[in-house]
Coordinates of C-alpha atoms and ligand atoms in Angstrom, one line a residue:
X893 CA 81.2 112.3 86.2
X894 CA 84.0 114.0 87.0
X895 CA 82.0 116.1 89.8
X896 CA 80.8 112.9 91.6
X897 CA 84.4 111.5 91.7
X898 CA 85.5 114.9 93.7
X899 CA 82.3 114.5 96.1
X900 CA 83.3 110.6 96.7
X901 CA 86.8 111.5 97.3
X902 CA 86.3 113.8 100.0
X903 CA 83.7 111.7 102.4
X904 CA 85.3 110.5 105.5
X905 CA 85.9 106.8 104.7
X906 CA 85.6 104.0 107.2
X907 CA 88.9 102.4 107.9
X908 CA 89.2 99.3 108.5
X909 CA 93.1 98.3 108.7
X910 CA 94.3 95.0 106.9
X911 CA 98.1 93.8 107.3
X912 CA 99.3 91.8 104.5
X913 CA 102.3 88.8 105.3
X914 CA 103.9 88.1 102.2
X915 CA 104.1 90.9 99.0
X916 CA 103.4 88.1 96.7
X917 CA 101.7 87.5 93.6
X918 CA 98.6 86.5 95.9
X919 CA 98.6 89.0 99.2
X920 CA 99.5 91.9 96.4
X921 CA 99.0 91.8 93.1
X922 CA 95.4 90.0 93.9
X923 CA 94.0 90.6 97.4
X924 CA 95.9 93.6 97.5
X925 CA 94.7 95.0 94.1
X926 CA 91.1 94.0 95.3
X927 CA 91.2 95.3 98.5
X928 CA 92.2 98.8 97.4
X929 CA 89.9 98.8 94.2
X930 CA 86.7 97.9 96.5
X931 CA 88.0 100.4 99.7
X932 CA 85.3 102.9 99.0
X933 CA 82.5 100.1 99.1
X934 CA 83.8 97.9 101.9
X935 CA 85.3 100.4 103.9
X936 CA 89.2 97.8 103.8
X937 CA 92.0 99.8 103.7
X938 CA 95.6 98.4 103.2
X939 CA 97.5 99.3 106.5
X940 CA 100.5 98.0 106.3
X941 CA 103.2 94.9 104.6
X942 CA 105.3 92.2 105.8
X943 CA 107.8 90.4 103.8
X944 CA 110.7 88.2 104.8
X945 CA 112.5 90.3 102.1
X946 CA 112.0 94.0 102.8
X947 CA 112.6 95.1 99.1
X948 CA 109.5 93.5 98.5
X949 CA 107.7 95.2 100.6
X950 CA 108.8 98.5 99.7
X951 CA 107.8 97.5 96.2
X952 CA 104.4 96.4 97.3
X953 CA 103.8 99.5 99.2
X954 CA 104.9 101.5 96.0
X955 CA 102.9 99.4 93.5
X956 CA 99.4 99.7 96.1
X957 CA 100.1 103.8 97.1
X958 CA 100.3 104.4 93.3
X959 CA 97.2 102.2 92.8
X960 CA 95.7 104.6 95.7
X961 CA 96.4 107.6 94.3
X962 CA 95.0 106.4 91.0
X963 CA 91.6 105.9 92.7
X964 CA 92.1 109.5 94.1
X965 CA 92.8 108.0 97.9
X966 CA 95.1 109.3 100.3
X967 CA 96.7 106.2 101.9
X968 CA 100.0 105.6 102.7
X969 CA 101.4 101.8 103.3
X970 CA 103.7 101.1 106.3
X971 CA 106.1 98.7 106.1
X972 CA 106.6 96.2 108.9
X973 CA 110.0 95.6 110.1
X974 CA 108.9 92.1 111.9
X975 CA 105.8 89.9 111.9
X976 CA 105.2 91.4 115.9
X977 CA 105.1 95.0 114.5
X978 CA 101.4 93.5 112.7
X979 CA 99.9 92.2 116.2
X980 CA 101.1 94.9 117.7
X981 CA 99.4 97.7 115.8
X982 CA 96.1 98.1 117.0
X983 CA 95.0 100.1 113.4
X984 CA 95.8 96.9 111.6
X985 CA 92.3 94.9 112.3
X986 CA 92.6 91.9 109.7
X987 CA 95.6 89.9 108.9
X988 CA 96.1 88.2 105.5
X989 CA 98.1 85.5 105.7
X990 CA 99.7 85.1 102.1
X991 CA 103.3 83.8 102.2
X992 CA 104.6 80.6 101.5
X993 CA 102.5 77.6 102.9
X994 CA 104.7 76.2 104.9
X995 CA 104.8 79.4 106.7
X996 CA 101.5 79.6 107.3
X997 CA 101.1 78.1 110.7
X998 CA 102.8 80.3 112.6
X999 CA 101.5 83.3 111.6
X1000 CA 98.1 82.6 111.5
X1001 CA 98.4 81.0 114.5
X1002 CA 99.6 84.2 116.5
X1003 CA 97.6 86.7 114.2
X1004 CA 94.7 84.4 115.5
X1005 CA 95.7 84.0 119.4
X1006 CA 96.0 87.9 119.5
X1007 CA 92.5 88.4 118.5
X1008 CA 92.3 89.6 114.9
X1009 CA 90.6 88.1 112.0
X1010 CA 92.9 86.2 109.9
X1011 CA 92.3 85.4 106.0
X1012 CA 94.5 82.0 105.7
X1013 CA 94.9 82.0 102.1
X1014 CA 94.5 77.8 100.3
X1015 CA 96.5 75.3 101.3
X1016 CA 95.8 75.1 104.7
X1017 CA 99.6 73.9 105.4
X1018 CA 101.9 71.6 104.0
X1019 CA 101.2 69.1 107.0
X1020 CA 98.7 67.5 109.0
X1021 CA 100.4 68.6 112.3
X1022 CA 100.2 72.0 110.8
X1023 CA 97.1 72.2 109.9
X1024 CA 95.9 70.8 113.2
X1025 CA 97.2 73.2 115.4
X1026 CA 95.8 76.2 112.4
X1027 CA 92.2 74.2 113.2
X1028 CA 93.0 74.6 117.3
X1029 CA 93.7 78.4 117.0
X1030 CA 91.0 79.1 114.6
X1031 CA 88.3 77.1 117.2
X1032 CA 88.7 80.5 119.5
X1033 CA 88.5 82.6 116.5
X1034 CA 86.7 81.7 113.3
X1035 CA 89.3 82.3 110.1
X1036 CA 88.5 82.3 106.6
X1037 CA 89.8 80.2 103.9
X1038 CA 90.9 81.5 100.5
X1039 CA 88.9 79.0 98.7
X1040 CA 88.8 81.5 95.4
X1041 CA 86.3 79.1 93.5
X1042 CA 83.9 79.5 96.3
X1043 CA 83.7 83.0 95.5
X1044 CA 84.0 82.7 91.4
X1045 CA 80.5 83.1 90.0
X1046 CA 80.6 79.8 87.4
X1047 CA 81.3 77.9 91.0
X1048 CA 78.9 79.7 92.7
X1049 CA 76.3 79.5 89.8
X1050 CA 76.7 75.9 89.3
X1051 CA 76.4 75.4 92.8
X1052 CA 73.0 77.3 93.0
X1053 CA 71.7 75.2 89.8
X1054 CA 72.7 71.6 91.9
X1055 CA 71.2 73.2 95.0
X1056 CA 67.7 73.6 93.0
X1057 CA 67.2 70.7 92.1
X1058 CA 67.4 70.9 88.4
X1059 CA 69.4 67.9 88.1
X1060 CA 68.2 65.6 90.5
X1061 CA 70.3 63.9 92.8
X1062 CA 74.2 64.2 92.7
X1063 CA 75.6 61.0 91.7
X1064 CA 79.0 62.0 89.8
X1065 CA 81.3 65.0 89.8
X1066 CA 84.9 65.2 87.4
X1067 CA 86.6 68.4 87.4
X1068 CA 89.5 68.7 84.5
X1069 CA 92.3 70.9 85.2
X1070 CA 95.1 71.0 82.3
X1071 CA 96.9 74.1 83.1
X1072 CA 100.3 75.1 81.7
X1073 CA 101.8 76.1 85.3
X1074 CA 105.6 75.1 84.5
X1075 CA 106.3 77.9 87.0
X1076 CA 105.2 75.5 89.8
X1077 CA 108.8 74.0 88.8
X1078 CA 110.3 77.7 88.4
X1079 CA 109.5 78.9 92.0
X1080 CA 109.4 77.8 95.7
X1081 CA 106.8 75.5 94.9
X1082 CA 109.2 72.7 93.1
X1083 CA 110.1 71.7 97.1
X1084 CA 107.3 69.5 98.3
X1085 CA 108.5 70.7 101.4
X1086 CA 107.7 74.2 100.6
X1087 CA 104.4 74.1 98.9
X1088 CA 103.1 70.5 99.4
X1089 CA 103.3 70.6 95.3
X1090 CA 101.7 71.1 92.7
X1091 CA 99.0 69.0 94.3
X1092 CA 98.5 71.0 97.4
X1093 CA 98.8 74.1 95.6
X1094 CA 96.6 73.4 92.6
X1095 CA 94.1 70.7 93.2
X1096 CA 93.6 71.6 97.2
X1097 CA 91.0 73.8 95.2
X1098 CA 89.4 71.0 93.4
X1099 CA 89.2 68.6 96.9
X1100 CA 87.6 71.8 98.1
X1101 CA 85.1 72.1 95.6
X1102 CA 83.9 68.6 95.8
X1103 CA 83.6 68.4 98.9
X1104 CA 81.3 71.7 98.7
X1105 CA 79.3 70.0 96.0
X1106 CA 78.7 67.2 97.5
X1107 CA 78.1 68.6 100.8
X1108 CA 79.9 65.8 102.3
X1109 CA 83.4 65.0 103.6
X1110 CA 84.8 61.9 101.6
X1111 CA 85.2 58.5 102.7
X1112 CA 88.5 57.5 100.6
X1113 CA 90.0 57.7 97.6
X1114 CA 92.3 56.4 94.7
X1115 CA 94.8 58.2 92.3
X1116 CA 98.1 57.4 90.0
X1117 CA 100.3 60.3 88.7
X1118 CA 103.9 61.6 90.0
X1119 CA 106.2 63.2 87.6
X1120 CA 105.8 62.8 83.7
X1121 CA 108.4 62.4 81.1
X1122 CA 107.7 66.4 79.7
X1123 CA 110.0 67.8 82.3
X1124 CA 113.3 65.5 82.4
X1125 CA 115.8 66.5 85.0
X1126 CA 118.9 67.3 83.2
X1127 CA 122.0 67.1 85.9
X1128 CA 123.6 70.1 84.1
X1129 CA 121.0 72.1 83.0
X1130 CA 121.0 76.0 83.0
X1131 CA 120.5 77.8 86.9
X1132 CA 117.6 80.1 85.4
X1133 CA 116.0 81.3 82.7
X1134 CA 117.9 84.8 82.7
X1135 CA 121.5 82.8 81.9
X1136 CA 120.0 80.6 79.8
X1137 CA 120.0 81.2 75.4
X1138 CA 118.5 78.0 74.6
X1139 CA 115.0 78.1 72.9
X1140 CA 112.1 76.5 75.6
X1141 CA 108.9 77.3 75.5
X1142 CA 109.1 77.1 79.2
X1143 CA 111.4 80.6 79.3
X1144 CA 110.3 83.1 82.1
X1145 CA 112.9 85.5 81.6
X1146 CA 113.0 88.6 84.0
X1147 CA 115.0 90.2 81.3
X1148 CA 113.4 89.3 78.4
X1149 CA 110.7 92.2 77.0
X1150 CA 108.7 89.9 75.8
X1151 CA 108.7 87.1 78.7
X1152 CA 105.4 86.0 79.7
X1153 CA 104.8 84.9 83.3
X1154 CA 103.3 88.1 85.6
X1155 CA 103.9 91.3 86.6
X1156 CA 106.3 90.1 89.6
X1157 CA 109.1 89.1 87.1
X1158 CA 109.6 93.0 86.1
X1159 CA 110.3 93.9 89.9
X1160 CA 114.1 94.3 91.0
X1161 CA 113.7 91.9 94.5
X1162 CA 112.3 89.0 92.5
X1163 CA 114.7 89.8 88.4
X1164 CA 117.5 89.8 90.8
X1165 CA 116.8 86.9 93.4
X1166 CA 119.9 84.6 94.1
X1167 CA 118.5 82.0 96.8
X1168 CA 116.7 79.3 94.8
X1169 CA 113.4 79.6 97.0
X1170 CA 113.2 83.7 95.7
X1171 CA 113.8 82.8 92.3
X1172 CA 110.7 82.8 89.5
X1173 CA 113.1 81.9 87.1
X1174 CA 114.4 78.3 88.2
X1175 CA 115.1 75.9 85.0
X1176 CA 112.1 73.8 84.8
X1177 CA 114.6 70.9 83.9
X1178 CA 116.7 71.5 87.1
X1179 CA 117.5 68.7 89.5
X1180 CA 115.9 69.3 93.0
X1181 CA 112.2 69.8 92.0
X1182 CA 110.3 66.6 94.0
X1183 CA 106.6 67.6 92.9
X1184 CA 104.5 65.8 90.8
X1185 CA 103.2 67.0 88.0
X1186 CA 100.3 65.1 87.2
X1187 CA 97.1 63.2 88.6
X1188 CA 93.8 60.9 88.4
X1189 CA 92.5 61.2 91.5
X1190 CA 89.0 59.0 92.2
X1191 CA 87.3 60.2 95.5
X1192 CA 84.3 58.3 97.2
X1193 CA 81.9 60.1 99.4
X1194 CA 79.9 58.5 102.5
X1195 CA 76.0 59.3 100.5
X1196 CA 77.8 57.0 97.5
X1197 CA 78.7 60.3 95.4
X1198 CA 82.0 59.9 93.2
X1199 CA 84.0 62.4 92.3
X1200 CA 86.9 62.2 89.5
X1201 CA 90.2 64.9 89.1
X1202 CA 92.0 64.7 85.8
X1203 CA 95.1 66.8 86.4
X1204 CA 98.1 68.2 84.8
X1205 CA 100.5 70.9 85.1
X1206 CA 102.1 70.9 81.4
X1207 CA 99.6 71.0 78.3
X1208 CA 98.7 74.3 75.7
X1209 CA 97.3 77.2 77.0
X1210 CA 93.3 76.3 76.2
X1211 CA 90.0 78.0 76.9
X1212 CA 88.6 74.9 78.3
X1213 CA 91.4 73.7 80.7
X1214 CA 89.6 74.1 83.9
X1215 CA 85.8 72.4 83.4
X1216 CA 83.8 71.1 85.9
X1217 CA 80.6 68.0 85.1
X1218 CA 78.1 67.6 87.7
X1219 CA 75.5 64.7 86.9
X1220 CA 72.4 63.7 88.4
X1221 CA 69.8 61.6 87.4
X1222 CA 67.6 64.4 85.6
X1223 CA 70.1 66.2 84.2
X1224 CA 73.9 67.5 83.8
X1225 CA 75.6 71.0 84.7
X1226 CA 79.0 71.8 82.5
X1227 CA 80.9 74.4 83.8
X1228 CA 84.0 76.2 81.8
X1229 CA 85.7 78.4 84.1
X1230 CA 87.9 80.2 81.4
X1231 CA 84.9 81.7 79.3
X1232 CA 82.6 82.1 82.4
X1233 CA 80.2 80.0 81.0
X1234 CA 78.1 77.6 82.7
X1235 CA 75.0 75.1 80.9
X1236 CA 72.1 73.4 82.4
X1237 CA 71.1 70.0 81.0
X1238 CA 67.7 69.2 82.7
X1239 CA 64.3 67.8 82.6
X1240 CA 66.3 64.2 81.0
X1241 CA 67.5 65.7 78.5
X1242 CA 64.5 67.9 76.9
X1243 CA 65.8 71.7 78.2
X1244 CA 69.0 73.1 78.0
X1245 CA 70.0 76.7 79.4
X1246 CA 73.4 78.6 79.3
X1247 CA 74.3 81.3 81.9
X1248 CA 76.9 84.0 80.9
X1249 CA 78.8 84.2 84.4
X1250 CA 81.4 86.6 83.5
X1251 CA 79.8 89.8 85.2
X1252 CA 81.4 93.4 85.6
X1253 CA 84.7 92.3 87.2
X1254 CA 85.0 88.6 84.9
X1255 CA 88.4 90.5 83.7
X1256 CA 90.2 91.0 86.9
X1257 CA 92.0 88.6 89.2
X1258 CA 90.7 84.8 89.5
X1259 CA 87.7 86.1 87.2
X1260 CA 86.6 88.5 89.6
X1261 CA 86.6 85.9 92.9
X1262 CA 89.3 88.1 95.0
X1263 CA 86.5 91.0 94.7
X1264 CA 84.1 88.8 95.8
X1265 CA 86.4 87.8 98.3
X1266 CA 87.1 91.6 99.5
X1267 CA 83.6 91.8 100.1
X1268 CA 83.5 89.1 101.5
X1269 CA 86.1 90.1 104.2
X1270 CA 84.0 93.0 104.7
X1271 CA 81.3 90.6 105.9
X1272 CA 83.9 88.6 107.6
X1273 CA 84.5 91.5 110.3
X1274 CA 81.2 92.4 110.5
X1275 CA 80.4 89.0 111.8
X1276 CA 79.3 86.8 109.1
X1277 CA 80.2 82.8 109.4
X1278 CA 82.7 82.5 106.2
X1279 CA 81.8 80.0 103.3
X1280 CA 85.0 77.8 104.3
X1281 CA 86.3 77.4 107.4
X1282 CA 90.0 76.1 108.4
X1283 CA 88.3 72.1 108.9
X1284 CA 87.7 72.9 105.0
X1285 CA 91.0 73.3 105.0
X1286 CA 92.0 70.5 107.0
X1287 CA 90.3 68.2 105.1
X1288 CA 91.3 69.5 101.4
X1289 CA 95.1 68.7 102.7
X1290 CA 94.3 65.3 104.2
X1291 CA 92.8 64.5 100.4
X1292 CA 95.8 65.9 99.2
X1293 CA 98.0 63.9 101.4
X1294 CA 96.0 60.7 100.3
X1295 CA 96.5 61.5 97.2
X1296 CA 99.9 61.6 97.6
X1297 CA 100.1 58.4 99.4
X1298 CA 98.0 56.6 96.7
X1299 CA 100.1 57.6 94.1
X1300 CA 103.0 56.0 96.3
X1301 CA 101.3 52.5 96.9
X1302 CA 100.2 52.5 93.1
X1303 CA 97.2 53.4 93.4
X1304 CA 95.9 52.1 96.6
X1305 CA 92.8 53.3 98.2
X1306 CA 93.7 55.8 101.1
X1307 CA 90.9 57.1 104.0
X1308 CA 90.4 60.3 104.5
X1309 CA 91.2 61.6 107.6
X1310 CA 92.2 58.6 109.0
X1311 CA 95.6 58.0 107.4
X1312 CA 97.4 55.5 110.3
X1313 CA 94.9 53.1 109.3
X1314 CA 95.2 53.8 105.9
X1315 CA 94.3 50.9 103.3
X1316 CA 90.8 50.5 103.1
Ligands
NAD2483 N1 93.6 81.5 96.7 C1 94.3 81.4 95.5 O1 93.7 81.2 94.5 C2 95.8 81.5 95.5 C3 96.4 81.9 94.4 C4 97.8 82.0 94.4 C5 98.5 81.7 95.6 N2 97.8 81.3 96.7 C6 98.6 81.0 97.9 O2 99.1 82.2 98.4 C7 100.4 81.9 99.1 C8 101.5 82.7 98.5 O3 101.6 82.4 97.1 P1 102.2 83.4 96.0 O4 101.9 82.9 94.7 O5 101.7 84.8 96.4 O6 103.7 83.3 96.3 P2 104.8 84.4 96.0 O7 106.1 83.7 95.9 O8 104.4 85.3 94.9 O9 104.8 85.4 97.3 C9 105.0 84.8 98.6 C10 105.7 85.9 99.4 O10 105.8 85.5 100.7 C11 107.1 85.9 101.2 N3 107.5 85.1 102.4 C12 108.0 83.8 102.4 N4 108.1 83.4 103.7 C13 107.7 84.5 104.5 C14 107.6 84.7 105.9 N5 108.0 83.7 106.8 N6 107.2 85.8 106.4 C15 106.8 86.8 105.5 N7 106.8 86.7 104.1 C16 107.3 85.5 103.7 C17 108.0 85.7 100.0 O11 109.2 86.5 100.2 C18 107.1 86.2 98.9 O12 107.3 87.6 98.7 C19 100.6 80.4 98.9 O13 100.1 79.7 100.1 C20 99.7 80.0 97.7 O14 99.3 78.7 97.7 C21 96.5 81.2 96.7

């Protein structure tokens, strides 16, 4: 064992250069981690970091030369000084484009127009005119969308199974996503402005994976929600968790031992950040947060396919939060994303088969989908055309933004795409 380590360690490894923008949960502590776990098999190295905030960087390139070394690697990180330093390296091949999503356009957009291949990580943007001019760029040069589900194996399973024919003809979809993700009203995310909400950020997956099912863009759609009576804006409530002694089962305390809420909470640049849209730690009960944080959304499709989103950012910590129903006339497909599990109802009703998706990598991020995704990059530069494309994109945010409208007009029905002209 021990001997076939050594001999791995010492081939001459392929480098292909990735630059990561923003040393976030997402470019780091999951693409990052992937990338460097998978470099022997897909050849993807980490070149170098950019972060608005340089500490994080340096904290990044720590956390990922460490990981290196444990993987017996010799790879050292740079860090960027500017955004230009990225483009202008001609070692760094790939640009992952992970910072905050109203960021997203401009660097993409230049990462693009200077020739390398961009991963745009979900939401496309927080606007239309954003995402639009993402689309332009991306006509020239192909990007890849981080749609995670699309490369999660219940998703891709269950997609396999509807593709076969087992259940007939799709007729009606409803994905259920009860997720206790108070932090979207802890972080940069509370600003609408800033993340698009907790609708962009979340449920731009769902539109994504609807669509994907159904094979189909939608026609219009329907949906109530807004913001719920579990978070209350109190006018004096505590800054952050860390100056705050009250009992809440919404704490996220960088200095508590015992604080649950990720890895990024322990880190100096983000335990110490001042500026509300650094902090991790914002009271949920603040005043300022404008996202919603809940949602029925009904969406219509041209071929007469429905598709329904139950959704809702406060709620226990369940194995079954995140399920997905696909029904056809022969039969139904249950997915539950948390236990991997997928089950085939066919033949009306007479078989009934369950497939353990969990596989080797079930434990790591996103249930294994940012491997995937790492290879998937891998096949990316080689050439392959990826599984969603920034008009995927595109047209997950224009759902989102009628589902933000519709929530405005009380429910309304909103086009797609087509939002000038907007009651149907
Ligand atoms: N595909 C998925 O499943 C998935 C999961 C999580 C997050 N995301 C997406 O990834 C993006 C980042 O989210 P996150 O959770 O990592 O946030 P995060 O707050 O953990 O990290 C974002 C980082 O970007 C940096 N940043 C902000 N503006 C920047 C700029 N102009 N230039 C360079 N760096 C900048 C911040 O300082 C921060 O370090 C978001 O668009 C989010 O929706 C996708």
């Amino acid at each position: 064992m021990a001997e076939a380590a050594l001999v791995e360690s010492t081939e001459p490894m392929e480098k292909i250069g990735v630059g990561i923008v923003g040393a976030g949960d997402r470019g780091i502590y999951c693409m990052g981690e992937s990338i460097v776990a998978l470099t022997r098999e897909t050849g993807l190295t980490v070149r170098g970091i950019f972060d608005i905030i340089p500490e994080r960087s340096y904290e990044a390139k720590e956390h990922l030369e460490n990981l290196y070394a444990e993987e017996s690697i010799d790879q050292k990180v740079r860090v960027y000084g500017e955004f230009e330093a990225i483009l202008a390296d001609p070692g760094c091949h790939m640009v992952l484009v992970t910072n905050h999503t109203n960021q997203h356009r401009s660097h993409a957009v230049a990462a693009l127009e200077a020739g390398k291949k961009v991963y745009l990580d979900k939401p496309i943007s927080v606007t239309r005119e954003d995402a639009d001019r993402i689309v332009e760029a991306a006509r020239k040069n192909p990007l890849i969308m981080g749609f995670t589900r699309r490369y999660e194996k219940s998703w891709v399973t269950t997609k396999r199974l509807l593709e076969s024919g087992a259940i007939g003809t799709l007729q009606m979809m409803e994905i259920t996503s009860i997720i206790p993700y108070h932090r979207y009203l802890q972080t940069w995310h509370r600003k609408r402005a800033q993340s698009g909400g907790a609708i962009n950020d979340k449920n731009s997956h769902h539109f994504d994976v609807f669509n994907w099912m159904a094979g189909e863009y939608p026609e219009y759609l329907t949906a109530v929600g807004g913001r719920s009576s579990v978070f209350p804006v109190e006018e004096n409530a505590p800054e952050s968790c860390r100056v705050c002694s009250r009992e809440c089962p919404y704490r996220r305390d960088p200095n508590s031992a015992t604080t649950a809420g990720g890895s990024l909470l322990r880190l100096d640049s983000w335990r110490n950040a001042e500026e509300e849209v650094e902090k991790i730690d914002t009271c949920v009960y603040a005043p300022g947060a404008d996202i919603s944080d809940h949602a029925l959304v009904t969406v219509v499709y041209p071929s007469g396919v429905k598709a329904s989103l139950f959704f809702a950012i406060f709620g226990p910590d369940t194995k079954d939060q995140e399920t997905m129903i696909l029904v056809g006339e022969k039969g139904k497909i249950t997915l539950n994303r948390h236990e991997g599990l997928v089950t085939l109802v066919s033949e009306y009703g007479n078989k009934e088969e369950v497939f353990d998706c969990r596989g080797d990598d079930f434990a790591t991020s996103h249930f294994g989908a940012d491997r995937e995704l790492a290879r998937a990059l891998r096949a990316f530069y080689d050439g392959d055309t990826p599984v969603a494309s920034a008009v995927d994109g595109l047209v997950s945010l224009d759902m989102v933004l009628a589902t933000q409208e519709s929530i405005q007009r009380s429910g309304q029905p909103v086009r797609i795409g087509a939002r000038a002209e907007s009651t149907v």
